[in-house]
Amino acid sequence: MENKTITSVNNPLIKKLYKLRDNKKQQLSDGIILVEGKNNIDEARKLNLVEFLLTTNEIDNNKDIRVTENVIKKLSSLKNPDTTIAVVKLPVYESKKYKRVIFLEGIQDPGNLGTIIRSAVAFNFDAIYLSKNSSYLYNQKVISSSQGAIFMIPIFQMDLLKAIDLYDYNVISTHLSEESEFIDKTNFPESFAIAFGNEGTGISSELLSRSKSNVSIKISNIDSLNVAIAASIAMFEISKK
Amino acid sequence: MENKTITSVNNPLIKKLYKLRDNKKQQLSDGIILVEGKNNIDEARKLNLVEFLLTTNEIDNNKDIRVTENVIKKLSSLKNPDTTIAVVKLPVYESKKYKRVIFLEGIQDPGNLGTIIRSAVAFNFDAIYLSKNSSYLYNQKVISSSQGAIFMIPIFQMDLLKAIDLYDYNVISTHLSEESEFIDKTNFPESFAIAFGNEGTGISSELLSRSKSNVSIKISNIDSLNVAIAASIAMFEISKK
């Protein structure tokens, strides 16, 4: 059976997907995003999240849609688009108390966010809570720097104080203060949320006041580490315990 | 004393600096680059590397040059330029055997490179050797993500095998193999070079064959960490010993 190839960017489906591409609100209300990159598409597929592919490659099923290169170019947000774009439904996760949790407050850089997600999966964390004033979760740069990990861990973009209210998380903030312990000398409880703050200003006073303790990473010569680096070192340390 | 303000992008000095901005060869032969960003300019100034500033701010000396906003915009490589661009001379470092050394082979992403440099300074490493097929060292993205650290540690962009020949470095490669030890279980000698490879392909077989041992970081669920993350975790672990 030969499927029809979509060759025009004015095709109604393509026009609809093009609108969706840059419309965060619609993405969240429809629960649908466009995903590029082999690793990301492979992960989404493993988790049964791929609705269908748009591809210039040959197809072997009734779901996927063959398109011409101009269509991929129109829909892609990459300078050098791949041959395939996936239409992916957003995973839905159970709202509950998780055991080892990351709190991210005001993480602005999508590359940092994606990298933290990748490390969180590598170091076996159970969930991520992302403050509303952080980067948009399904930004293409977040997805691509997560290398597929974005689909492998529950992530909730919501008010962090509300998450504490709901689940009584034991919050440990990465923050340099007189009482902060070095992370490699710290005993972590069985269940906790470790918090990382904004690239420039760190963790807010509101969240600090709700934290049970502070930890820091010992560094020399400069004031701070990149936040994705700090978060990953902390997760690595914790994963060893 | 009132200095003259440069208002035209056709001023010979501005034209010369504009040419320099994107010409790597000339930067290296003249030993001069343009630097933006407060942290980077502050660090360069501390190390006496700033030749002069071009700034829309008031100036209080004979060296710096006041310019109008259009001149800054012309010379800047940022979307939202700051008020100041520094003309900075490249630091020159002694070619010798350093004690704790980083080898970077084929690091493509300038953000990764800058972040690794920042972490190397934070964790007290002594020098970085960067392979020729890596990102250009004085790329603005490298400078900005190093947050000033690029001026704080000797960095040599040269053939890594030649560096081994010259100084007999004891190379430890971050590479997963049957014999590789986990980094947190490894005893490091007093002097060594720890090597990190390309984002996609890792360390070359040539460099592996010149390595004394391999180490790796224990991860789950996914195949690899971002290289800046892996390098920083390794440096953190080593800094504790």
PDB file of C-alpha atoms in Angstrom, chain A residues 12-142:
ATOM      1  CA  PRO A  12      -3.929  21.780   6.712  1.00  0.00           C
ATOM      2  CA  LEU A  13      -2.136  19.277   8.985  1.00  0.00           C
ATOM      3  CA  ILE A  14       1.240  20.933   8.382  1.00  0.00           C
ATOM      4  CA  LYS A  15      -0.240  24.367   9.008  1.00  0.00           C
ATOM      5  CA  LYS A  16      -1.746  23.126  12.261  1.00  0.00           C
ATOM      6  CA  LEU A  17       1.538  21.567  13.416  1.00  0.00           C
ATOM      7  CA  TYR A  18       3.470  24.690  12.436  1.00  0.00           C
ATOM      8  CA  LYS A  19       1.183  26.753  14.650  1.00  0.00           C
ATOM      9  CA  LEU A  20       1.611  24.263  17.469  1.00  0.00           C
ATOM     10  CA  ARG A  21       5.393  24.419  17.214  1.00  0.00           C
ATOM     11  CA  ASP A  22       5.760  27.805  18.878  1.00  0.00           C
ATOM     12  CA  ASN A  23       2.581  27.848  20.950  1.00  0.00           C
ATOM     13  CA  LYS A  24       3.376  26.644  24.478  1.00  0.00           C
ATOM     14  CA  LYS A  25      -0.176  27.047  25.729  1.00  0.00           C
ATOM     15  CA  GLN A  26      -1.572  24.916  22.953  1.00  0.00           C
ATOM     16  CA  GLN A  27       1.139  22.292  23.455  1.00  0.00           C
ATOM     17  CA  LEU A  28       0.159  21.942  27.095  1.00  0.00           C
ATOM     18  CA  SER A  29      -3.596  22.019  26.483  1.00  0.00           C
ATOM     19  CA  ASP A  30      -3.412  19.529  23.577  1.00  0.00           C
ATOM     20  CA  GLY A  31      -0.703  17.490  25.332  1.00  0.00           C
ATOM     21  CA  ILE A  32       1.200  17.310  22.043  1.00  0.00           C
ATOM     22  CA  ILE A  33       4.642  18.531  20.985  1.00  0.00           C
ATOM     23  CA  LEU A  34       6.965  18.164  18.017  1.00  0.00           C
ATOM     24  CA  VAL A  35      10.187  16.312  18.768  1.00  0.00           C
ATOM     25  CA  GLU A  36      13.379  16.197  16.719  1.00  0.00           C
ATOM     26  CA  GLY A  37      16.597  14.246  17.150  1.00  0.00           C
ATOM     27  CA  LYS A  38      17.148  10.518  17.023  1.00  0.00           C
ATOM     28  CA  ASN A  39      17.749   9.937  20.750  1.00  0.00           C
ATOM     29  CA  ASN A  40      14.660  11.865  21.736  1.00  0.00           C
ATOM     30  CA  ILE A  41      12.400  10.193  19.187  1.00  0.00           C
ATOM     31  CA  ASP A  42      13.752   6.751  20.123  1.00  0.00           C
ATOM     32  CA  GLU A  43      13.012   7.335  23.820  1.00  0.00           C
ATOM     33  CA  ALA A  44       9.552   8.691  23.110  1.00  0.00           C
ATOM     34  CA  ARG A  45       8.850   5.644  20.972  1.00  0.00           C
ATOM     35  CA  LYS A  46      10.000   3.204  23.669  1.00  0.00           C
ATOM     36  CA  LEU A  47       7.526   4.843  26.012  1.00  0.00           C
ATOM     37  CA  ASN A  48       4.719   4.683  23.452  1.00  0.00           C
ATOM     38  CA  LEU A  49       4.494   8.450  23.262  1.00  0.00           C
ATOM     39  CA  VAL A  50       4.924   8.844  19.504  1.00  0.00           C
ATOM     40  CA  GLU A  51       1.597   9.529  17.752  1.00  0.00           C
ATOM     41  CA  PHE A  52       3.172   9.478  14.311  1.00  0.00           C
ATOM     42  CA  LEU A  53       6.279  10.523  12.400  1.00  0.00           C
ATOM     43  CA  LEU A  54       6.645  13.007   9.597  1.00  0.00           C
ATOM     44  CA  THR A  55       9.577  11.818   7.549  1.00  0.00           C
ATOM     45  CA  THR A  56      11.283  12.096   4.194  1.00  0.00           C
ATOM     46  CA  ASN A  57      12.294   8.433   4.577  1.00  0.00           C
ATOM     47  CA  GLU A  58      10.300   5.494   3.311  1.00  0.00           C
ATOM     48  CA  ILE A  59       7.560   4.391   5.686  1.00  0.00           C
ATOM     49  CA  ASP A  60       6.302   0.938   6.489  1.00  0.00           C
ATOM     50  CA  ASN A  61       3.029   1.517   8.342  1.00  0.00           C
ATOM     51  CA  ASN A  62      -0.283   3.360   8.111  1.00  0.00           C
ATOM     52  CA  LYS A  63       0.388   5.825  10.894  1.00  0.00           C
ATOM     53  CA  ASP A  64       3.474   7.693   9.761  1.00  0.00           C
ATOM     54  CA  ILE A  65       3.330  10.293   7.035  1.00  0.00           C
ATOM     55  CA  ARG A  66       5.817  10.775   4.281  1.00  0.00           C
ATOM     56  CA  VAL A  67       6.623  14.416   3.564  1.00  0.00           C
ATOM     57  CA  THR A  68       9.041  16.316   1.351  1.00  0.00           C
ATOM     58  CA  GLU A  69      12.101  18.158   2.604  1.00  0.00           C
ATOM     59  CA  ASN A  70      10.449  21.594   2.422  1.00  0.00           C
ATOM     60  CA  VAL A  71       7.798  20.387   4.877  1.00  0.00           C
ATOM     61  CA  ILE A  72      10.438  19.191   7.365  1.00  0.00           C
ATOM     62  CA  LYS A  73      12.275  22.488   6.955  1.00  0.00           C
ATOM     63  CA  LYS A  74       9.091  24.421   7.666  1.00  0.00           C
ATOM     64  CA  LEU A  75       8.346  22.499  10.858  1.00  0.00           C
ATOM     65  CA  SER A  76      11.891  22.095  12.176  1.00  0.00           C
ATOM     66  CA  SER A  77      13.409  24.451  14.685  1.00  0.00           C
ATOM     67  CA  LEU A  78      16.923  23.287  13.790  1.00  0.00           C
ATOM     68  CA  LYS A  79      19.342  24.985  11.412  1.00  0.00           C
ATOM     69  CA  ASN A  80      20.111  21.616   9.849  1.00  0.00           C
ATOM     70  CA  PRO A  81      16.924  19.587  10.169  1.00  0.00           C
ATOM     71  CA  ASP A  82      17.038  15.814  10.309  1.00  0.00           C
ATOM     72  CA  THR A  83      14.846  13.676   8.046  1.00  0.00           C
ATOM     73  CA  THR A  84      12.207  13.046  10.716  1.00  0.00           C
ATOM     74  CA  ILE A  85       9.997  14.958  13.120  1.00  0.00           C
ATOM     75  CA  ALA A  86       7.842  13.101  15.634  1.00  0.00           C
ATOM     76  CA  VAL A  87       4.451  14.203  16.892  1.00  0.00           C
ATOM     77  CA  VAL A  88       4.649  13.166  20.520  1.00  0.00           C
ATOM     78  CA  LYS A  89       2.054  13.133  23.273  1.00  0.00           C
ATOM     79  CA  LEU A  90       3.237  14.483  26.579  1.00  0.00           C
ATOM     80  CA  PRO A  91       3.671  11.896  29.314  1.00  0.00           C
ATOM     81  CA  VAL A  92       1.325  12.163  32.274  1.00  0.00           C
ATOM     82  CA  TYR A  93       2.752  11.351  35.693  1.00  0.00           C
ATOM     83  CA  GLU A  94       1.183  10.445  38.957  1.00  0.00           C
ATOM     84  CA  SER A  95       1.044  13.325  41.411  1.00  0.00           C
ATOM     85  CA  LYS A  96       2.408  11.801  44.614  1.00  0.00           C
ATOM     86  CA  LYS A  97       5.305  12.024  47.023  1.00  0.00           C
ATOM     87  CA  TYR A  98       8.458  10.770  45.306  1.00  0.00           C
ATOM     88  CA  LYS A  99      11.534   9.601  47.197  1.00  0.00           C
ATOM     89  CA  ARG A 100      14.558  11.326  45.687  1.00  0.00           C
ATOM     90  CA  VAL A 101      13.496  14.566  44.184  1.00  0.00           C
ATOM     91  CA  ILE A 102      15.081  17.595  42.451  1.00  0.00           C
ATOM     92  CA  PHE A 103      13.672  21.104  42.919  1.00  0.00           C
ATOM     93  CA  LEU A 104      14.699  23.564  40.212  1.00  0.00           C
ATOM     94  CA  GLU A 105      13.920  27.208  40.894  1.00  0.00           C
ATOM     95  CA  GLY A 106      14.226  29.797  38.130  1.00  0.00           C
ATOM     96  CA  ILE A 107      16.559  27.822  35.855  1.00  0.00           C
ATOM     97  CA  GLN A 108      16.665  30.124  32.827  1.00  0.00           C
ATOM     98  CA  ASP A 109      18.960  28.418  30.365  1.00  0.00           C
ATOM     99  CA  PRO A 110      17.265  25.599  28.409  1.00  0.00           C
ATOM    100  CA  GLY A 111      20.629  23.874  27.897  1.00  0.00           C
ATOM    101  CA  ASN A 112      21.203  23.807  31.651  1.00  0.00           C
ATOM    102  CA  LEU A 113      17.704  22.452  32.246  1.00  0.00           C
ATOM    103  CA  GLY A 114      18.050  19.671  29.664  1.00  0.00           C
ATOM    104  CA  THR A 115      21.467  18.701  31.019  1.00  0.00           C
ATOM    105  CA  ILE A 116      20.160  18.530  34.597  1.00  0.00           C
ATOM    106  CA  ILE A 117      17.321  16.261  33.442  1.00  0.00           C
ATOM    107  CA  ARG A 118      19.847  13.990  31.696  1.00  0.00           C
ATOM    108  CA  SER A 119      21.968  13.773  34.861  1.00  0.00           C
ATOM    109  CA  ALA A 120      18.906  13.194  37.077  1.00  0.00           C
ATOM    110  CA  VAL A 121      18.027  10.116  35.022  1.00  0.00           C
ATOM    111  CA  ALA A 122      21.655   8.924  34.991  1.00  0.00           C
ATOM    112  CA  PHE A 123      21.835   9.166  38.779  1.00  0.00           C
ATOM    113  CA  ASN A 124      18.481   7.481  39.437  1.00  0.00           C
ATOM    114  CA  PHE A 125      16.453  10.372  40.784  1.00  0.00           C
ATOM    115  CA  ASP A 126      12.706   9.828  40.968  1.00  0.00           C
ATOM    116  CA  ALA A 127      11.129  13.147  39.990  1.00  0.00           C
ATOM    117  CA  ILE A 128      11.837  16.800  39.150  1.00  0.00           C
ATOM    118  CA  TYR A 129       9.798  19.812  40.217  1.00  0.00           C
ATOM    119  CA  LEU A 130      10.432  22.852  38.057  1.00  0.00           C
ATOM    120  CA  SER A 131       9.315  26.300  39.194  1.00  0.00           C
ATOM    121  CA  LYS A 132       7.018  28.246  36.887  1.00  0.00           C
ATOM    122  CA  ASN A 133       9.601  31.020  36.419  1.00  0.00           C
ATOM    123  CA  SER A 134      12.049  28.519  34.907  1.00  0.00           C
ATOM    124  CA  SER A 135      12.601  27.833  31.215  1.00  0.00           C
ATOM    125  CA  TYR A 136       9.652  26.233  29.417  1.00  0.00           C
ATOM    126  CA  LEU A 137      10.085  22.491  29.795  1.00  0.00           C
ATOM    127  CA  TYR A 138       9.321  21.479  26.217  1.00  0.00           C
ATOM    128  CA  ASN A 139      11.585  24.075  24.587  1.00  0.00           C
ATOM    129  CA  GLN A 140      13.468  22.277  21.745  1.00  0.00           C
ATOM    130  CA  LYS A 141      16.818  23.147  23.365  1.00  0.00           C
ATOM    131  CA  VAL A 142      15.715  21.491  26.616  1.00  0.00           C
TER     132      VAL A 142
END
